[in-house]
XYZ file of C-alpha atoms in Angstrom:
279
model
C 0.000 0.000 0.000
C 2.891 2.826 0.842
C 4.711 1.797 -2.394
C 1.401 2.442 -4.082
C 1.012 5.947 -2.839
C 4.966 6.429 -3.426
C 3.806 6.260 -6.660
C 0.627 7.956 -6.965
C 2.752 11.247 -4.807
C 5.688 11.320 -7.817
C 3.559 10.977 -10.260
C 1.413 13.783 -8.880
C 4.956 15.935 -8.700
C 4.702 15.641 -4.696
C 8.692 15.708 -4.764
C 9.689 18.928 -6.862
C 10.485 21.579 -4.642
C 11.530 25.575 -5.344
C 14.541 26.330 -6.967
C 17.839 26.073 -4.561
C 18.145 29.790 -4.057
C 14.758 30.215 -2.475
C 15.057 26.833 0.010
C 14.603 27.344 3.794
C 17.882 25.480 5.268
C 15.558 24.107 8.004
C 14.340 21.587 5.278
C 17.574 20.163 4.866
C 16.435 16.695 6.361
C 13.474 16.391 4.038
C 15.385 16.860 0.827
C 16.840 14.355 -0.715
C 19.012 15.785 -3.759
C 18.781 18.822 -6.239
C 18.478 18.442 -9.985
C 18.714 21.772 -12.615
C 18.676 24.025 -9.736
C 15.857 22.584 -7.849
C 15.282 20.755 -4.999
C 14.077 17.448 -4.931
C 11.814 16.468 -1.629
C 12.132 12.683 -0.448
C 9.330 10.526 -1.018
C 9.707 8.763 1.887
C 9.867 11.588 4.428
C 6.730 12.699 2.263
C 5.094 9.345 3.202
C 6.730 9.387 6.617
C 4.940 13.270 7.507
C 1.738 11.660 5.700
C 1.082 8.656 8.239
C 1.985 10.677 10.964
C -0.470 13.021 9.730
C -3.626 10.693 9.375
C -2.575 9.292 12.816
C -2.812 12.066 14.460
C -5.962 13.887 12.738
C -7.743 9.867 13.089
C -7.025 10.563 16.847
C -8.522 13.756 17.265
C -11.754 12.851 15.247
C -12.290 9.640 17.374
C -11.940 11.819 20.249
C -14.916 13.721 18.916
C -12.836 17.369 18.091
C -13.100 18.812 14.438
C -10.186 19.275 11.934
C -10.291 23.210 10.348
C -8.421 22.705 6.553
C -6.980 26.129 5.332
C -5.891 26.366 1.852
C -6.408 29.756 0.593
C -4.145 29.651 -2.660
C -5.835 29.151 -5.824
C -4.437 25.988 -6.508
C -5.887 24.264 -3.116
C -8.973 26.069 -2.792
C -11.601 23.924 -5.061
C -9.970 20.537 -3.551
C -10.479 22.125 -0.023
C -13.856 23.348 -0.119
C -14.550 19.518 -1.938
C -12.964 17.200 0.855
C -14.206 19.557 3.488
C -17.516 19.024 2.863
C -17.690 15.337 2.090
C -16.204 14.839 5.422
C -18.328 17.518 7.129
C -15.097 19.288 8.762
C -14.546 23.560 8.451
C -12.613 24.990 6.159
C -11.409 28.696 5.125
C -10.387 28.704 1.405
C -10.842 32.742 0.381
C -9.418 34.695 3.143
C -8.395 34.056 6.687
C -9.746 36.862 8.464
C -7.575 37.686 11.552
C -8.902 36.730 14.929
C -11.007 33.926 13.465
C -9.627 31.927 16.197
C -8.660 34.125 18.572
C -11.436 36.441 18.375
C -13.844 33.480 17.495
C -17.081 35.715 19.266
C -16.742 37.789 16.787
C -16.484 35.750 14.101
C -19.563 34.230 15.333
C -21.664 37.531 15.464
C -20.850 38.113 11.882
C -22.092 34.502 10.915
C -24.791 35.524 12.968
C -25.653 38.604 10.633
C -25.438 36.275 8.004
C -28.075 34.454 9.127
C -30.273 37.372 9.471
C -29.532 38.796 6.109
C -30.618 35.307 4.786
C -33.184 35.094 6.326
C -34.886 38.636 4.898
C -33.316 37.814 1.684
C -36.043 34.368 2.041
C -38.746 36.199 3.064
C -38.779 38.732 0.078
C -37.987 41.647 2.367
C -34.524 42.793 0.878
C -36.855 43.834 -2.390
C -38.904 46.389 -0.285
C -36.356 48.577 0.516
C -34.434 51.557 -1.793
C -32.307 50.117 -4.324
C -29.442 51.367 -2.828
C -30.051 49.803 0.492
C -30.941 46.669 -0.899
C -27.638 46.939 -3.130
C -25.925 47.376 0.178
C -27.226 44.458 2.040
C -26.819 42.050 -0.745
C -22.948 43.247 -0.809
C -22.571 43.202 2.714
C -24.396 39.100 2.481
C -21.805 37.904 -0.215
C -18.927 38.930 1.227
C -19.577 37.231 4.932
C -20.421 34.437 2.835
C -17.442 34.199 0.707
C -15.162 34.578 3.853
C -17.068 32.578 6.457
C -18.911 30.010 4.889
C -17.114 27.312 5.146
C -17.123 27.944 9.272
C -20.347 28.776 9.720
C -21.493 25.739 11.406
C -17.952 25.685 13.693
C -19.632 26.761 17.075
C -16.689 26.124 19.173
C -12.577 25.900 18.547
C -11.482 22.853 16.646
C -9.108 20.061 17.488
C -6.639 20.304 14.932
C -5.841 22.779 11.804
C -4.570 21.393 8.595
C -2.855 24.232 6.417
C -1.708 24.275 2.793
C 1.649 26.362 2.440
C 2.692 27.435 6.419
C 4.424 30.680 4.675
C 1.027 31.617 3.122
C -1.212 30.883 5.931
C 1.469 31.941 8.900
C -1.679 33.948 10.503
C -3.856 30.794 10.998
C -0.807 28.580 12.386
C 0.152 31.733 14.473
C -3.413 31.976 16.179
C -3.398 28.453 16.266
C -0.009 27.991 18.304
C -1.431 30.821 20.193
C -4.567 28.807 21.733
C -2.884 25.894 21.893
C -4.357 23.975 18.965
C -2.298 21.392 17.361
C -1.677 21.658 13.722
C -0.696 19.918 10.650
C 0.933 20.817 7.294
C 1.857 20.278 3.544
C 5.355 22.549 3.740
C 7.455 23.235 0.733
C 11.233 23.830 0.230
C 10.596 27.624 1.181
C 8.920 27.111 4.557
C 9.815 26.597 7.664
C 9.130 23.003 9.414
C 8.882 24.571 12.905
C 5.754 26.015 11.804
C 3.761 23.555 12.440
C 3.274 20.454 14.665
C 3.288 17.605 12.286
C 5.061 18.838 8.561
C 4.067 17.249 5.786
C 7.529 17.701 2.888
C 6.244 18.292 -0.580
C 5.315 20.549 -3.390
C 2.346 22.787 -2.027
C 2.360 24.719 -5.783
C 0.687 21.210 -7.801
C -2.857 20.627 -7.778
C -2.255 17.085 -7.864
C -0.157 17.180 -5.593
C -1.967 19.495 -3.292
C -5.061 17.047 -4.005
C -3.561 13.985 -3.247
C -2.559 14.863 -0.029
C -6.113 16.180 0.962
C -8.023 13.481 0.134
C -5.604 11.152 2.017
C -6.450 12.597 5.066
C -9.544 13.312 4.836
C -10.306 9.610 3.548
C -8.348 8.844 7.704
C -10.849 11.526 8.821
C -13.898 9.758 7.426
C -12.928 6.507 8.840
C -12.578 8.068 12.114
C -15.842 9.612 11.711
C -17.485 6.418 11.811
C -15.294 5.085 14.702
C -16.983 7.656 16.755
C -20.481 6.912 15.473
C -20.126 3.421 16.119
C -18.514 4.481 20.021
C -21.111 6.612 20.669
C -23.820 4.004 19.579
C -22.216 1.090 22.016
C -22.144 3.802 24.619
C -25.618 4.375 24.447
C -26.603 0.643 24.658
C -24.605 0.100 27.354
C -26.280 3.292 29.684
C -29.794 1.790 28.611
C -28.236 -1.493 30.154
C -26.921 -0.202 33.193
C -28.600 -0.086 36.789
C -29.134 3.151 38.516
C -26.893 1.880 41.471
C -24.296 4.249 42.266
C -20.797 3.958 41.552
C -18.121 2.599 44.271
C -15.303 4.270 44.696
C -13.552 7.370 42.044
C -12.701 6.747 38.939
C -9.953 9.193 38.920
C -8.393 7.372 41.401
C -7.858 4.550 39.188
C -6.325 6.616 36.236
C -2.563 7.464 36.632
C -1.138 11.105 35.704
C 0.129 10.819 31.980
C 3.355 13.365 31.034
C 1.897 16.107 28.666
C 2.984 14.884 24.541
C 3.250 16.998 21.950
C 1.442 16.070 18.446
C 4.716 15.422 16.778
C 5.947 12.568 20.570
C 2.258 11.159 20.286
C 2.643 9.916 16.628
C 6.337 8.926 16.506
C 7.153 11.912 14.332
C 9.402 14.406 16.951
C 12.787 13.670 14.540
C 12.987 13.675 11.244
C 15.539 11.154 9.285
C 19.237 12.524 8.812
C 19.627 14.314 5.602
C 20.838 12.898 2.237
C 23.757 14.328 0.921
C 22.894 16.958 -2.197
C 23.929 15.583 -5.561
């Protein structure tokens, strides 16, 4: 199966990087020669920051947190918007508004207005005022919509964000590291890997590329979709089954204290593999 998506990831281009004079020297592990002035990304640590990555976002959907994608380049932001909603998860692919995490009330008011504006836009009453008004309101409705639809139904912080290009979208990963929100993400020669929790080496420019890696994890997000369904099905047949006696003893007394991990200890991804020498 991993020689299989070896395959399908060069084919897509996953492995051509930027041209030598625009690397980041903090990819250095992930690349494994150069070829006409430009960097070429090793498949395996490619496939390496991939499994880590579905790991890690299968965890946090099992655990019953969302996954926010953010791809705001035109080359990521059909495939976005497309895996995003098949898997039911948020996603920003126009604009990320500052504060959209860390001012998250906010953000919430305005999907609130868009809500109202919808609604009088339904019930005809957008046509009964001037034309100008009306002209206004319509305005102001598309552009909360372009910005915030994809989050509108995100009524509390999610578990994980996934980001296309960590130079591009440095605002999301920086309110993200800011609330404490893991994150994951698809990281070309020109970034840097510190960025984010769990990098993911390869071209972030291809749409194939960009594509394959999307649906990869979303397809790990699906499955653990269902994981959770089924969980929270057995959970409920086994409270229907249960006697109202009470409960001896605390159950916190049974658990031990576990050391905090970070994303990158809790999947088996905190080092990368020593670099290849250039050719």
């Amino acid at each position: 199966m991993a020689a299989n998506v070896v395959k399908e990831m060069i084919e897509a281009g996953i492995h051509f990087g930027h041209r030598v004079s625009r690397w980041n020297p903090k990819m250095e592990p992930y690349i494994l020669t150069k070829r006409n002035s430009i960097h070429i990304i090793d498949p395996k640590e490619t496939l390496k920051g991939l499994m880590a990555a579905k790991k890690f976002l299968s965890q946090v959907v099992a655990d019953g947190k969302d996954v926010l994608l953010v791809g705001t380049k035109r080359q990521a932001r059909q495939t976005v918007e497309d895996q995003a909603r098949r898997t039911n998860m948020h996603f920003v692919n126009d604009r990320w508004l500052g504060g959209t995490l860390t001012n998250f009330r906010t953000i919430r008011s305005r999907l609130s207005r868009l809500e109202k504006l919808e609604q009088l836009d339904a019930d005809g009453l957008l046509g009964l005022r001037s034309k100008k008004e009306d002209a206004r309101l319509r305005r102001e409705m598309r552009k909360i919509k372009r910005n915030l639809d994809g989050i509108r139904n995100m009524d509390h912080l999610p578990g994980a964000v996934f980001v296309i290009d960590a130079s591009r979208e440095s605002n999301a990963l920086r309110e993200a590291k800011k609330l404490g929100i893991p994150t994951v993400g698809l990281i070309d020669t020109d970034s840097d890997p510190d960025m984010v929790d769990i990098p993911i080496p390869g071209n972030d420019d291809a749409m194939r590329a960009i594509e394959l890696v999307v649906t990869e994890l979303c397809d790990s997000i699906e499955m653990a979709k269902q994981q959770r369904s089924d969980k929270k099905e057995e959970v409920g047949g086994d409270q229907r089954r249960r006697s109202n006696r009470p409960v001896m003893g605390r159950a916190e007394d049974a658990v031990a204290a576990a050391p905090d991990e970070s994303p990158r200890e809790a999947v088996g991804f905190n080092e990368p593999a020593p670099p290849a020498e250039n050719a």
